[in-house]
JSON list of C-alpha atoms in Angstrom, two decimals:
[
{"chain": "A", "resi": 1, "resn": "UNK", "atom": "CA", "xyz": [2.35, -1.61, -26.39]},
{"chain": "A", "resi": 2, "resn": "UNK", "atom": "CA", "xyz": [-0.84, -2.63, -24.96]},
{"chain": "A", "resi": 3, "resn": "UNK", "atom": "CA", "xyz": [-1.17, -5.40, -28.01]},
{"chain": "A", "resi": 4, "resn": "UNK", "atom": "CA", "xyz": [2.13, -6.89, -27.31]},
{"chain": "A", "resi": 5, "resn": "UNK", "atom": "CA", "xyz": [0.84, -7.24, -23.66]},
{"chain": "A", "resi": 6, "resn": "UNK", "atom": "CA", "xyz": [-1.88, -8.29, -24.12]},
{"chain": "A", "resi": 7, "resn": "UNK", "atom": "CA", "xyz": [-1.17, -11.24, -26.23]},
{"chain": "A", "resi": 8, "resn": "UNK", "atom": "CA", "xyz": [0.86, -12.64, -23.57]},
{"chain": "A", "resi": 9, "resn": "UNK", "atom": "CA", "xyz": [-2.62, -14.01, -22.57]},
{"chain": "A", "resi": 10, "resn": "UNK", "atom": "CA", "xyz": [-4.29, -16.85, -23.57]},
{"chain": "A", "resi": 11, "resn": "UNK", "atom": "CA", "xyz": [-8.39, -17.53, -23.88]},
{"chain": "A", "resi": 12, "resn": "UNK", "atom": "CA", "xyz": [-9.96, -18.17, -21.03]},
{"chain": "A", "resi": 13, "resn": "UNK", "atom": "CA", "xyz": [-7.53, -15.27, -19.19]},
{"chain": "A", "resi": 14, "resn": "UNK", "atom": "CA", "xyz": [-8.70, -12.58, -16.40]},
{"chain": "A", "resi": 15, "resn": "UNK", "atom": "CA", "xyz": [-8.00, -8.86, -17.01]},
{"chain": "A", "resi": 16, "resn": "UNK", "atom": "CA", "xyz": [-8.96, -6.84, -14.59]},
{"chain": "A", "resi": 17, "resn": "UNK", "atom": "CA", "xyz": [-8.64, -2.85, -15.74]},
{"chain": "A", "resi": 18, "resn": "UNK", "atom": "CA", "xyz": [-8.94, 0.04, -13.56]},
{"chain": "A", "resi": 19, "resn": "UNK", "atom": "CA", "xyz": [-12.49, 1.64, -15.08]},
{"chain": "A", "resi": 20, "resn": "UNK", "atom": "CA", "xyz": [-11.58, 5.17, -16.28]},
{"chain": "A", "resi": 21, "resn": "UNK", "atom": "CA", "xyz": [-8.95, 3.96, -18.14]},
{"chain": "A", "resi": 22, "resn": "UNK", "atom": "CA", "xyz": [-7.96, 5.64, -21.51]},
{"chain": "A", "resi": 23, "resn": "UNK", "atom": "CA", "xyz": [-10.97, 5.58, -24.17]},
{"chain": "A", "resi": 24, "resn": "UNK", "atom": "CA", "xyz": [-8.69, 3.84, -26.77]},
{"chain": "A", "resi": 25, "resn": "UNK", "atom": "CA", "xyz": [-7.74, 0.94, -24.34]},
{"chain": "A", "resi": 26, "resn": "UNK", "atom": "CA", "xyz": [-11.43, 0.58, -23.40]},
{"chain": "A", "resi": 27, "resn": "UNK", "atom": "CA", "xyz": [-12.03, -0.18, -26.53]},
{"chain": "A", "resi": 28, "resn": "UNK", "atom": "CA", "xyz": [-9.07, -2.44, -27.12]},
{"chain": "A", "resi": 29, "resn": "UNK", "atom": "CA", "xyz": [-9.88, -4.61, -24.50]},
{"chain": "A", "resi": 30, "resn": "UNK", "atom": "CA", "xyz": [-13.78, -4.57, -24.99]},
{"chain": "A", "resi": 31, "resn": "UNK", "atom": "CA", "xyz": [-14.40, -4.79, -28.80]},
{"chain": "A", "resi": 32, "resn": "UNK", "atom": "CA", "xyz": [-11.00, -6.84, -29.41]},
{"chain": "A", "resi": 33, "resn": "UNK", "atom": "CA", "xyz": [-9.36, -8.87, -26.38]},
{"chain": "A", "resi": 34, "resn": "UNK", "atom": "CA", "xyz": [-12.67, -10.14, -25.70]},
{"chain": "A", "resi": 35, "resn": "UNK", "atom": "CA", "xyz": [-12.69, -11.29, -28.95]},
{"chain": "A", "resi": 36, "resn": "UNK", "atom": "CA", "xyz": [-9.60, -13.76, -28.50]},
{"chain": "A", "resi": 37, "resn": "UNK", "atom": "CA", "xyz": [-11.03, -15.31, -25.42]},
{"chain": "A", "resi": 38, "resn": "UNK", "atom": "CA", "xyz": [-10.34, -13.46, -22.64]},
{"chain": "A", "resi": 39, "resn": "UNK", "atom": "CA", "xyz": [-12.23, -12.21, -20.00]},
{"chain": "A", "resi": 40, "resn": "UNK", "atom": "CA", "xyz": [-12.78, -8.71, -18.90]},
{"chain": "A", "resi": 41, "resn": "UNK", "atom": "CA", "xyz": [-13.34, -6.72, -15.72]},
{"chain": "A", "resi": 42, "resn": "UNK", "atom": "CA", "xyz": [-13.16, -3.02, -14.95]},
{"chain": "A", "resi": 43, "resn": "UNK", "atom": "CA", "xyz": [-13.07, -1.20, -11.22]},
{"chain": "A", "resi": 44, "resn": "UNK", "atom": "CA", "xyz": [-12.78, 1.20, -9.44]},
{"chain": "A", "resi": 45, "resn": "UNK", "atom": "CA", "xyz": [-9.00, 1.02, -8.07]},
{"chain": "A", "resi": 46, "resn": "UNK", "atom": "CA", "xyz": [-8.77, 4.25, -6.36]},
{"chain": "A", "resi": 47, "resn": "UNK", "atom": "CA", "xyz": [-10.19, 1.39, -3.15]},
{"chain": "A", "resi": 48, "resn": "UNK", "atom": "CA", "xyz": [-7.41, -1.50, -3.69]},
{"chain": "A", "resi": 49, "resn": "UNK", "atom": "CA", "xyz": [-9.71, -3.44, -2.06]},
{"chain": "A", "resi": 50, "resn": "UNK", "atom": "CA", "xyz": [-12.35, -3.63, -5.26]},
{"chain": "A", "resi": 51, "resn": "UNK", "atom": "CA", "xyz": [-9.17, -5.06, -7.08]},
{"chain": "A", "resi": 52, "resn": "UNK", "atom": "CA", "xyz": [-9.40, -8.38, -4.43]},
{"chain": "A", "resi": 53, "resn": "UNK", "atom": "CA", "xyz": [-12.97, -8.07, -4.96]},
{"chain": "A", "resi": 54, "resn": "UNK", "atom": "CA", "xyz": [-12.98, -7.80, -8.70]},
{"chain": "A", "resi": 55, "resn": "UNK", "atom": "CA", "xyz": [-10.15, -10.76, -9.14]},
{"chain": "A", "resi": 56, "resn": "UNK", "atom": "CA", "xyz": [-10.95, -14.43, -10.07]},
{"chain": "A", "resi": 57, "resn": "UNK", "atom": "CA", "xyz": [-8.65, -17.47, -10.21]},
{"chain": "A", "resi": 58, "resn": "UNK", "atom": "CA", "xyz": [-8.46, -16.85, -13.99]},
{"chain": "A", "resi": 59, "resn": "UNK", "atom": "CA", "xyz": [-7.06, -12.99, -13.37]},
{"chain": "A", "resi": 60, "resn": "UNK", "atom": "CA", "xyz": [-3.41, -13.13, -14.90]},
{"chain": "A", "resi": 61, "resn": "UNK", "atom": "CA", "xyz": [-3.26, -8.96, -16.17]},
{"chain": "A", "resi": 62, "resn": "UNK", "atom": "CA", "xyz": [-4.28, -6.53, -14.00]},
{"chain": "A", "resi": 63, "resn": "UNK", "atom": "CA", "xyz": [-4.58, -3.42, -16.08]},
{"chain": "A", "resi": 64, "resn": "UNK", "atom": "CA", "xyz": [-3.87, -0.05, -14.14]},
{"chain": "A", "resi": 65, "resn": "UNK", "atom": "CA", "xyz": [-3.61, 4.28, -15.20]},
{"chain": "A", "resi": 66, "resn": "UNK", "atom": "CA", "xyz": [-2.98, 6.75, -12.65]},
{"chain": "A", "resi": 67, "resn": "UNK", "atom": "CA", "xyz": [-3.51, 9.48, -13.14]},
{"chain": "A", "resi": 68, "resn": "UNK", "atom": "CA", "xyz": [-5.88, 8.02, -15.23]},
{"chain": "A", "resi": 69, "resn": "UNK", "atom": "CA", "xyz": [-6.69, 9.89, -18.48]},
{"chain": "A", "resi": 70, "resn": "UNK", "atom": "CA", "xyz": [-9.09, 12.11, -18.67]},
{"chain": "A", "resi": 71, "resn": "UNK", "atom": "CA", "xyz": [-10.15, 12.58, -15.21]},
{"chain": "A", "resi": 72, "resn": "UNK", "atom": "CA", "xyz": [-7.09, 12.07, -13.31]},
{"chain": "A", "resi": 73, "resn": "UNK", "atom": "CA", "xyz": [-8.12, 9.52, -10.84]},
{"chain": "A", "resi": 74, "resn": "UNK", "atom": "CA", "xyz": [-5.49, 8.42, -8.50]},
{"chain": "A", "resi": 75, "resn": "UNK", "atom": "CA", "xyz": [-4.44, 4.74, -7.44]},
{"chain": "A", "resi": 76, "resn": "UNK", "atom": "CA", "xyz": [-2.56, 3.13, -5.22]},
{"chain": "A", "resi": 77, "resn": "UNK", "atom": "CA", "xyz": [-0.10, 1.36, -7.58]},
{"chain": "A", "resi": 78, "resn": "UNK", "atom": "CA", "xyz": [1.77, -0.33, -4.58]},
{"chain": "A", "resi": 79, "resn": "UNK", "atom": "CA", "xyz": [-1.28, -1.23, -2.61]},
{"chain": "A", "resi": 80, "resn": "UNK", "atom": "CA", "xyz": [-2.70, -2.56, -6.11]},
{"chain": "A", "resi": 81, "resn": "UNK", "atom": "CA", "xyz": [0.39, -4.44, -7.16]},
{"chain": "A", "resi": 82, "resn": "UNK", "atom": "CA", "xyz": [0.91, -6.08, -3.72]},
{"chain": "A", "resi": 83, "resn": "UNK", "atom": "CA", "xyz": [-2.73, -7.28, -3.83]},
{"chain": "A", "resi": 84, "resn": "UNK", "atom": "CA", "xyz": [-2.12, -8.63, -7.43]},
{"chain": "A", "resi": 85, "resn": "UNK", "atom": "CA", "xyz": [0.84, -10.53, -6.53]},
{"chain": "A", "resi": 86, "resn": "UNK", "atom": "CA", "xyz": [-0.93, -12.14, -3.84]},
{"chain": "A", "resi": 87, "resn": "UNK", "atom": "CA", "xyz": [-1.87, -14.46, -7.01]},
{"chain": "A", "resi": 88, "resn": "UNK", "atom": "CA", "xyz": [0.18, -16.78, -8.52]},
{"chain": "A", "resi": 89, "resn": "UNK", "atom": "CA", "xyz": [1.09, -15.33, -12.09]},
{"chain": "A", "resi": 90, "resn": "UNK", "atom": "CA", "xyz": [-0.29, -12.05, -12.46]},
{"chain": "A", "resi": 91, "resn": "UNK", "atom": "CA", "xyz": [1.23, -9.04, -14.19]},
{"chain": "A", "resi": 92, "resn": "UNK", "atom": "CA", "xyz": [0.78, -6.03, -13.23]},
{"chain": "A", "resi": 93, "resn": "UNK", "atom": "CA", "xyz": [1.02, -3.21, -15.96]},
{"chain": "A", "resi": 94, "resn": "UNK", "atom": "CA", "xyz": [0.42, 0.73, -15.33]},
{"chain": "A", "resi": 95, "resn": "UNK", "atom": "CA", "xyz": [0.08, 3.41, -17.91]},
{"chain": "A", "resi": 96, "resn": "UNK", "atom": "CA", "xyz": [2.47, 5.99, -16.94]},
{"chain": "A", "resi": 97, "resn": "UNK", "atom": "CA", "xyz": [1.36, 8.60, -19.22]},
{"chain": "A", "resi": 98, "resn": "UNK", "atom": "CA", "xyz": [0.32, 11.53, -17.16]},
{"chain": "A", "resi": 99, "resn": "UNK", "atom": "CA", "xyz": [2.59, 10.74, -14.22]},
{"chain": "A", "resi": 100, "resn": "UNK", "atom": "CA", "xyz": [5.83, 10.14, -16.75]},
{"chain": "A", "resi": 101, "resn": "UNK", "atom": "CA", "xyz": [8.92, 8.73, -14.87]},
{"chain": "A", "resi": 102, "resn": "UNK", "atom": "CA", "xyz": [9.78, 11.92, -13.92]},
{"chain": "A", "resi": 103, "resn": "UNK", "atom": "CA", "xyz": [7.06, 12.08, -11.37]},
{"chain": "A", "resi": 104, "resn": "UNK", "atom": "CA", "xyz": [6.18, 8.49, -10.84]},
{"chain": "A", "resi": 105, "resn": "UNK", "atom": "CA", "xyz": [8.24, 5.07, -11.35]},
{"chain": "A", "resi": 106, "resn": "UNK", "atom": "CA", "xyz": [5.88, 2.45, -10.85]},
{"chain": "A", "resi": 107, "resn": "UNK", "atom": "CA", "xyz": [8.15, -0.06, -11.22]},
{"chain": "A", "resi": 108, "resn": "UNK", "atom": "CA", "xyz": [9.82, 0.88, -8.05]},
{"chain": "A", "resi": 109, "resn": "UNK", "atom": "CA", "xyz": [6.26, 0.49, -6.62]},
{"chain": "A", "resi": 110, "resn": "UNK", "atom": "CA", "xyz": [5.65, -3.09, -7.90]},
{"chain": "A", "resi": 111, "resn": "UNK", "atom": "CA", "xyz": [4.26, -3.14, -10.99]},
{"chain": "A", "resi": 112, "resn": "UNK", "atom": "CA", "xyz": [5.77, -5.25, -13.41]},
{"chain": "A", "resi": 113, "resn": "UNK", "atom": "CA", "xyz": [5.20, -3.53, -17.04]},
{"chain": "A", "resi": 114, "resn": "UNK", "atom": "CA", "xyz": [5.04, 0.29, -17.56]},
{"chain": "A", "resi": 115, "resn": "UNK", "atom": "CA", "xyz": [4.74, 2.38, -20.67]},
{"chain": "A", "resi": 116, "resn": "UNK", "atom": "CA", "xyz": [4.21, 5.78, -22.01]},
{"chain": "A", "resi": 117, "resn": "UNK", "atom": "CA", "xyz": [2.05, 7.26, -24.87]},
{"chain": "A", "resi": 118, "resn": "UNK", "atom": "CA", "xyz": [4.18, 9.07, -26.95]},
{"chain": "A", "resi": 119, "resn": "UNK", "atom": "CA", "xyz": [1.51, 10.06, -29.24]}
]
Protein backbone atom coordinates (compact mmCIF):
# COMPACT_ATOMS: atom_id res chain seq x y z
CA UNK A 1 0.00 0.00 0.00
CA UNK A 2 2.36 2.59 0.98
CA UNK A 3 4.29 2.01 -2.63
CA UNK A 4 1.21 2.47 -4.60
CA UNK A 5 0.84 5.81 -2.64
CA UNK A 6 3.60 6.85 -2.78
CA UNK A 7 4.21 6.79 -6.42
CA UNK A 8 1.42 9.05 -6.92
CA UNK A 9 4.27 11.61 -6.33
CA UNK A 10 6.52 13.00 -8.54
CA UNK A 11 10.40 14.34 -7.83
CA UNK A 12 10.66 17.32 -6.40
CA UNK A 13 7.36 16.31 -3.99
CA UNK A 14 6.89 17.17 -0.07
CA UNK A 15 6.09 14.32 2.36
CA UNK A 16 5.68 15.24 5.50
CA UNK A 17 5.41 11.93 8.02
CA UNK A 18 4.41 11.96 11.51
CA UNK A 19 8.06 10.88 13.25
CA UNK A 20 7.35 7.64 15.17
CA UNK A 21 5.93 6.19 12.39
CA UNK A 22 6.29 2.37 11.73
CA UNK A 23 10.13 1.26 11.39
CA UNK A 24 9.42 -0.34 7.95
CA UNK A 25 7.86 2.94 6.50
CA UNK A 26 10.80 4.91 7.93
CA UNK A 27 12.77 3.16 5.98
CA UNK A 28 10.64 3.20 2.88
CA UNK A 29 10.50 6.70 2.71
CA UNK A 30 14.19 7.41 3.83
CA UNK A 31 16.41 4.83 1.98
CA UNK A 32 13.87 4.61 -1.12
CA UNK A 33 11.34 7.63 -1.81
CA UNK A 34 14.16 9.83 -1.36
CA UNK A 35 15.70 8.06 -3.88
CA UNK A 36 13.03 8.97 -6.68
CA UNK A 37 13.17 12.62 -5.91
CA UNK A 38 11.15 13.44 -3.29
CA UNK A 39 11.55 15.24 -0.35
CA UNK A 40 11.17 14.17 3.19
CA UNK A 41 10.07 15.56 6.53
CA UNK A 42 9.14 13.92 9.81
CA UNK A 43 7.25 15.64 13.08
CA UNK A 44 5.95 15.49 15.78
CA UNK A 45 2.00 15.56 15.02
CA UNK A 46 0.68 14.87 18.37
CA UNK A 47 0.90 19.40 18.15
CA UNK A 48 -1.02 19.89 14.62
CA UNK A 49 0.57 22.92 14.66
CA UNK A 50 4.33 21.37 13.83
CA UNK A 51 2.43 19.93 10.70
CA UNK A 52 1.89 23.95 9.43
CA UNK A 53 5.27 24.39 10.64
CA UNK A 54 6.85 21.40 9.01
CA UNK A 55 4.86 22.00 5.46
CA UNK A 56 6.41 23.69 2.34
CA UNK A 57 4.76 24.72 -0.95
CA UNK A 58 6.14 21.44 -2.38
CA UNK A 59 4.17 19.24 0.54
CA UNK A 60 1.58 17.12 -1.58
CA UNK A 61 1.50 13.66 1.08
CA UNK A 62 1.19 14.16 4.45
CA UNK A 63 2.00 10.84 6.01
CA UNK A 64 0.13 10.13 9.42
CA UNK A 65 -0.15 6.70 12.27
CA UNK A 66 -2.10 6.99 15.29
CA UNK A 67 -1.74 5.17 17.42
CA UNK A 68 1.45 5.13 16.02
CA UNK A 69 3.36 1.80 16.19
CA UNK A 70 5.33 1.03 18.70
CA UNK A 71 4.73 3.68 21.13
CA UNK A 72 1.25 4.54 20.62
CA UNK A 73 1.40 8.20 20.15
CA UNK A 74 -1.83 9.88 19.53
CA UNK A 75 -2.80 12.53 16.75
CA UNK A 76 -5.24 14.63 15.92
CA UNK A 77 -6.23 13.18 12.50
CA UNK A 78 -9.00 15.91 11.99
CA UNK A 79 -7.00 18.80 13.28
CA UNK A 80 -4.07 17.35 10.97
CA UNK A 81 -6.16 16.77 7.90
CA UNK A 82 -7.92 20.19 8.11
CA UNK A 83 -4.47 21.85 8.33
CA UNK A 84 -3.32 19.75 5.26
CA UNK A 85 -6.13 20.70 3.18
CA UNK A 86 -5.51 24.19 3.82
CA UNK A 87 -3.04 23.42 0.72
CA UNK A 88 -3.95 23.07 -2.57
CA UNK A 89 -3.41 19.25 -3.49
CA UNK A 90 -2.39 17.44 -0.57
CA UNK A 91 -3.36 13.92 0.46
CA UNK A 92 -3.72 13.01 3.50
CA UNK A 93 -3.10 9.20 4.32
CA UNK A 94 -3.29 7.54 7.99
CA UNK A 95 -2.20 4.11 8.98
CA UNK A 96 -5.06 2.64 10.71
CA UNK A 97 -3.38 -0.30 12.05
CA UNK A 98 -3.68 -0.17 15.76
CA UNK A 99 -6.88 1.87 15.81
CA UNK A 100 -8.63 -0.62 12.97
CA UNK A 101 -12.04 0.75 11.72
CA UNK A 102 -13.59 -0.65 14.45
CA UNK A 103 -12.27 1.96 16.76
CA UNK A 104 -11.28 4.73 14.45
CA UNK A 105 -12.51 5.76 10.76
CA UNK A 106 -10.31 8.36 9.72
CA UNK A 107 -11.88 8.91 6.75
CA UNK A 108 -14.85 10.27 8.50
CA UNK A 109 -12.23 12.60 10.11
CA UNK A 110 -10.72 13.91 6.81
CA UNK A 111 -8.14 12.00 5.73
CA UNK A 112 -8.21 10.99 2.33
CA UNK A 113 -6.34 7.39 2.11
CA UNK A 114 -6.42 4.80 4.97
CA UNK A 115 -5.06 1.29 5.20
CA UNK A 116 -4.41 -1.57 7.44
CA UNK A 117 -1.42 -3.98 7.95
CA UNK A 118 -2.64 -7.23 7.64
CA UNK A 119 0.61 -8.78 8.22
Amino acid sequence: ATTSIVHMLKAGDHVVSIDDVYGGTNRYFKQVATKFGLELTFCDMTNPENLRAAMTPATKLVWMETPTNPTLKIADIQALSTIAHEQKDVIVVADNTFASPYFQRPLDLGADITFHSVS
